[in-house]
Amino acid sequence: RSLNVSVAYRRLLRNQHLLHAAGAGVFSEWDLELLMLDAPTAQTPFRYSDLPALLYLKILLDGLPGRQYDHIVMDEAQDVTPLQFELLTRFCPQKHMTVMGDMMQGIFAHHGVRDWQQLFATEDYNLQQIPNSYRSTKQINEYANQLLARVGFAKNQLIDSVSRDGPQPVQRGF
């Protein structure tokens, strides 16, 4: 409890025995080695990707800061890491959440989730799929559906267009 969170975090990532003990069953051996290789030092600033772990460690060391919420609404959840999601659930003790996202629109190759089970593996949840697209024109959605079908997506995974008409997409070679 007397440890400063930033000092404790740096020590955790730089102590092989401690990191392997804390990360056993959570991270692969390769992931643990990468964490140690890229560990921040007193001379390097923390990165954005360090912030969820720092907050999680702060909660473990000092308890939950601030207020709690009855319900949390989260959009673009496909880009949330399991640790970020776990942190949000700490601020919502009843775990009443509305979580929205589209696995096909993830913007990060190195983090985020590939399947909703990664976030809800131990939680009771009700998954509602909304196949409607409001962003793109009908013609773009039809073109996207053709591509999705060609790579093996099932009919129930395709887009229902409720959007406006527009020009036909043009495919150009490079």
Short mmCIF file of C-alpha atoms in Angstrom, two decimals:
data_model
loop_
_atom_site.label_atom_id
_atom_site.label_comp_id
_atom_site.label_asym_id
_atom_site.label_seq_id
_atom_site.Cartn_x
_atom_site.Cartn_y
_atom_site.Cartn_z
CA ARG A 1 0.00 0.00 0.00
CA SER A 2 2.89 2.38 0.56
CA LEU A 3 4.07 1.96 -3.04
CA ASN A 4 3.63 4.69 -5.58
CA VAL A 5 1.59 3.21 -8.46
CA SER A 6 4.01 4.31 -11.19
CA VAL A 7 6.98 2.86 -9.28
CA ALA A 8 5.11 -0.39 -8.60
CA TYR A 9 4.14 -0.69 -12.28
CA ARG A 10 7.69 -0.19 -13.49
CA ARG A 11 9.01 -2.70 -10.93
CA LEU A 12 6.38 -5.26 -11.90
CA LEU A 13 7.30 -5.09 -15.59
CA ARG A 14 11.04 -5.24 -14.94
CA ASN A 15 11.05 -8.11 -12.41
CA GLN A 16 10.86 -11.41 -14.32
CA HIS A 17 9.84 -13.54 -11.31
CA LEU A 18 7.12 -11.12 -10.19
CA LEU A 19 5.78 -10.56 -13.71
CA HIS A 20 5.58 -14.29 -14.44
CA ALA A 21 3.85 -14.92 -11.11
CA ALA A 22 1.31 -12.14 -11.70
CA GLY A 23 0.78 -12.98 -15.39
CA ALA A 24 0.54 -16.77 -15.14
CA GLY A 25 -2.59 -17.99 -16.87
CA VAL A 26 -3.33 -14.50 -18.21
CA PHE A 27 -0.47 -13.94 -20.64
CA SER A 28 1.55 -16.31 -22.78
CA GLU A 29 5.28 -16.67 -22.12
CA TRP A 30 5.92 -14.68 -25.31
CA ASP A 31 3.65 -11.85 -24.14
CA LEU A 32 5.43 -11.74 -20.78
CA GLU A 33 8.81 -11.50 -22.51
CA LEU A 34 7.53 -8.67 -24.72
CA LEU A 35 6.20 -6.82 -21.67
CA MET A 36 9.61 -7.00 -20.05
CA LEU A 37 11.47 -5.93 -23.20
CA ASP A 38 9.25 -2.89 -23.64
CA ALA A 39 8.89 -1.97 -19.97
CA PRO A 40 8.94 1.75 -19.16
CA THR A 41 11.80 3.05 -17.06
CA ALA A 42 12.11 6.12 -14.88
CA GLN A 43 13.62 7.89 -17.90
CA THR A 44 10.85 6.97 -20.37
CA PRO A 45 7.30 8.29 -20.29
CA PHE A 46 4.31 6.03 -19.98
CA ARG A 47 2.46 5.31 -23.20
CA TYR A 48 -1.28 5.41 -23.80
CA SER A 49 -1.29 1.61 -23.70
CA ASP A 50 0.11 1.71 -20.13
CA LEU A 51 -2.81 3.74 -18.74
CA PRO A 52 -5.37 0.92 -18.23
CA ALA A 53 -2.78 -1.21 -16.42
CA LEU A 54 -1.76 1.75 -14.26
CA LEU A 55 -5.37 2.42 -13.29
CA TYR A 56 -5.99 -1.27 -12.60
CA LEU A 57 -2.92 -1.40 -10.36
CA LYS A 58 -4.04 1.79 -8.58
CA ILE A 59 -7.42 0.20 -7.87
CA LEU A 60 -5.73 -2.94 -6.53
CA LEU A 61 -3.37 -0.93 -4.31
CA ASP A 62 -5.61 1.93 -3.17
CA GLY A 63 -9.18 0.87 -3.82
CA LEU A 64 -11.68 2.30 -6.27
CA PRO A 65 -11.34 6.06 -6.74
CA GLY A 66 -14.25 8.36 -7.44
CA ARG A 67 -17.90 7.61 -7.92
CA GLN A 68 -19.66 4.56 -9.25
CA TYR A 69 -22.42 4.38 -11.83
CA ASP A 70 -25.74 2.58 -12.15
CA HIS A 71 -25.38 2.10 -15.91
CA ILE A 72 -22.59 2.62 -18.42
CA VAL A 73 -23.06 3.02 -22.17
CA MET A 74 -20.07 2.18 -24.34
CA ASP A 75 -19.84 2.59 -28.12
CA GLU A 76 -17.12 1.30 -30.46
CA ALA A 77 -16.49 -1.54 -28.00
CA GLN A 78 -14.64 -3.60 -30.62
CA ASP A 79 -11.63 -1.35 -29.93
CA VAL A 80 -11.70 -1.85 -26.16
CA THR A 81 -9.24 -4.27 -24.62
CA PRO A 82 -10.45 -6.83 -22.07
CA LEU A 83 -8.52 -4.92 -19.36
CA GLN A 84 -10.20 -1.62 -20.28
CA PHE A 85 -13.56 -3.39 -20.13
CA GLU A 86 -12.73 -4.91 -16.75
CA LEU A 87 -11.86 -1.44 -15.45
CA LEU A 88 -15.21 -0.05 -16.57
CA THR A 89 -17.07 -2.87 -14.83
CA ARG A 90 -15.33 -1.87 -11.58
CA PHE A 91 -17.09 1.51 -11.79
CA CYS A 92 -20.47 -0.17 -12.35
CA PRO A 93 -20.98 -2.66 -9.48
CA GLN A 94 -24.28 -4.04 -10.83
CA LYS A 95 -22.63 -4.45 -14.25
CA HIS A 96 -25.60 -2.90 -16.02
CA MET A 97 -24.07 -1.86 -19.31
CA THR A 98 -25.06 -1.20 -22.88
CA VAL A 99 -22.10 -2.17 -25.04
CA MET A 100 -22.20 -1.44 -28.77
CA GLY A 101 -19.70 -2.24 -31.46
CA ASP A 102 -19.04 -3.80 -34.81
CA MET A 103 -16.29 -6.41 -35.09
CA MET A 104 -15.89 -5.53 -38.76
CA GLN A 105 -14.94 -1.94 -37.87
CA GLY A 106 -12.06 -2.45 -35.47
CA ILE A 107 -9.33 0.11 -36.04
CA PHE A 108 -6.49 -1.45 -34.05
CA ALA A 109 -4.68 -4.56 -35.28
CA HIS A 110 -2.73 -4.95 -32.03
CA HIS A 111 -5.54 -4.67 -29.50
CA GLY A 112 -9.27 -4.73 -29.13
CA VAL A 113 -11.39 -7.84 -29.27
CA ARG A 114 -12.00 -10.31 -32.07
CA ASP A 115 -15.04 -11.91 -30.44
CA TRP A 116 -17.51 -10.61 -27.86
CA GLN A 117 -16.74 -13.67 -25.70
CA GLN A 118 -13.40 -12.02 -24.85
CA LEU A 119 -15.31 -9.33 -22.95
CA PHE A 120 -18.22 -11.35 -21.62
CA ALA A 121 -16.70 -14.78 -20.95
CA THR A 122 -17.69 -14.75 -17.27
CA GLU A 123 -20.62 -12.33 -17.41
CA ASP A 124 -24.31 -12.89 -17.96
CA TYR A 125 -25.19 -10.92 -21.07
CA ASN A 126 -27.80 -10.62 -23.77
CA LEU A 127 -26.29 -10.27 -27.25
CA GLN A 128 -28.44 -8.46 -29.78
CA GLN A 129 -27.21 -8.31 -33.35
CA ILE A 130 -28.26 -5.34 -35.42
CA PRO A 131 -27.44 -6.00 -39.08
CA ASN A 132 -28.66 -2.61 -40.32
CA SER A 133 -26.26 -0.15 -41.90
CA TYR A 134 -27.09 3.54 -41.89
CA ARG A 135 -23.70 4.89 -42.92
CA SER A 136 -23.19 3.68 -46.46
CA THR A 137 -25.35 3.81 -49.53
CA LYS A 138 -27.41 0.81 -50.58
CA GLN A 139 -25.00 0.17 -53.47
CA ILE A 140 -21.92 0.15 -51.23
CA ASN A 141 -23.62 -2.24 -48.78
CA GLU A 142 -24.59 -4.59 -51.63
CA TYR A 143 -21.01 -4.57 -52.92
CA ALA A 144 -19.68 -5.24 -49.40
CA ASN A 145 -22.12 -8.14 -49.01
CA GLN A 146 -20.84 -9.71 -52.23
CA LEU A 147 -17.28 -9.54 -50.90
CA LEU A 148 -18.28 -10.88 -47.49
CA ALA A 149 -20.16 -13.80 -49.07
CA ARG A 150 -17.12 -14.62 -51.23
CA VAL A 151 -14.89 -14.96 -48.17
CA GLY A 152 -17.33 -17.21 -46.32
CA PHE A 153 -19.66 -15.04 -44.28
CA ALA A 154 -23.08 -16.60 -43.71
CA LYS A 155 -26.23 -14.91 -44.98
CA ASN A 156 -27.23 -13.88 -41.45
CA GLN A 157 -23.90 -12.03 -41.10
CA LEU A 158 -24.47 -9.77 -44.09
CA ILE A 159 -25.56 -6.13 -44.00
CA ASP A 160 -29.17 -4.99 -44.31
CA SER A 161 -29.15 -1.62 -45.97
CA VAL A 162 -31.65 0.97 -44.78
CA SER A 163 -29.79 3.78 -46.38
CA ARG A 164 -30.10 6.07 -49.34
CA ASP A 165 -29.31 5.29 -52.95
CA GLY A 166 -25.99 6.31 -54.45
CA PRO A 167 -23.71 5.61 -57.35
CA GLN A 168 -22.46 2.08 -58.01
CA PRO A 169 -19.02 1.40 -56.50
CA VAL A 170 -16.22 1.20 -59.02
CA GLN A 171 -13.52 -1.40 -58.65
CA ARG A 172 -10.13 -0.32 -59.93
CA GLY A 173 -6.97 -2.34 -60.25
CA PHE A 174 -3.69 -1.14 -58.81
#
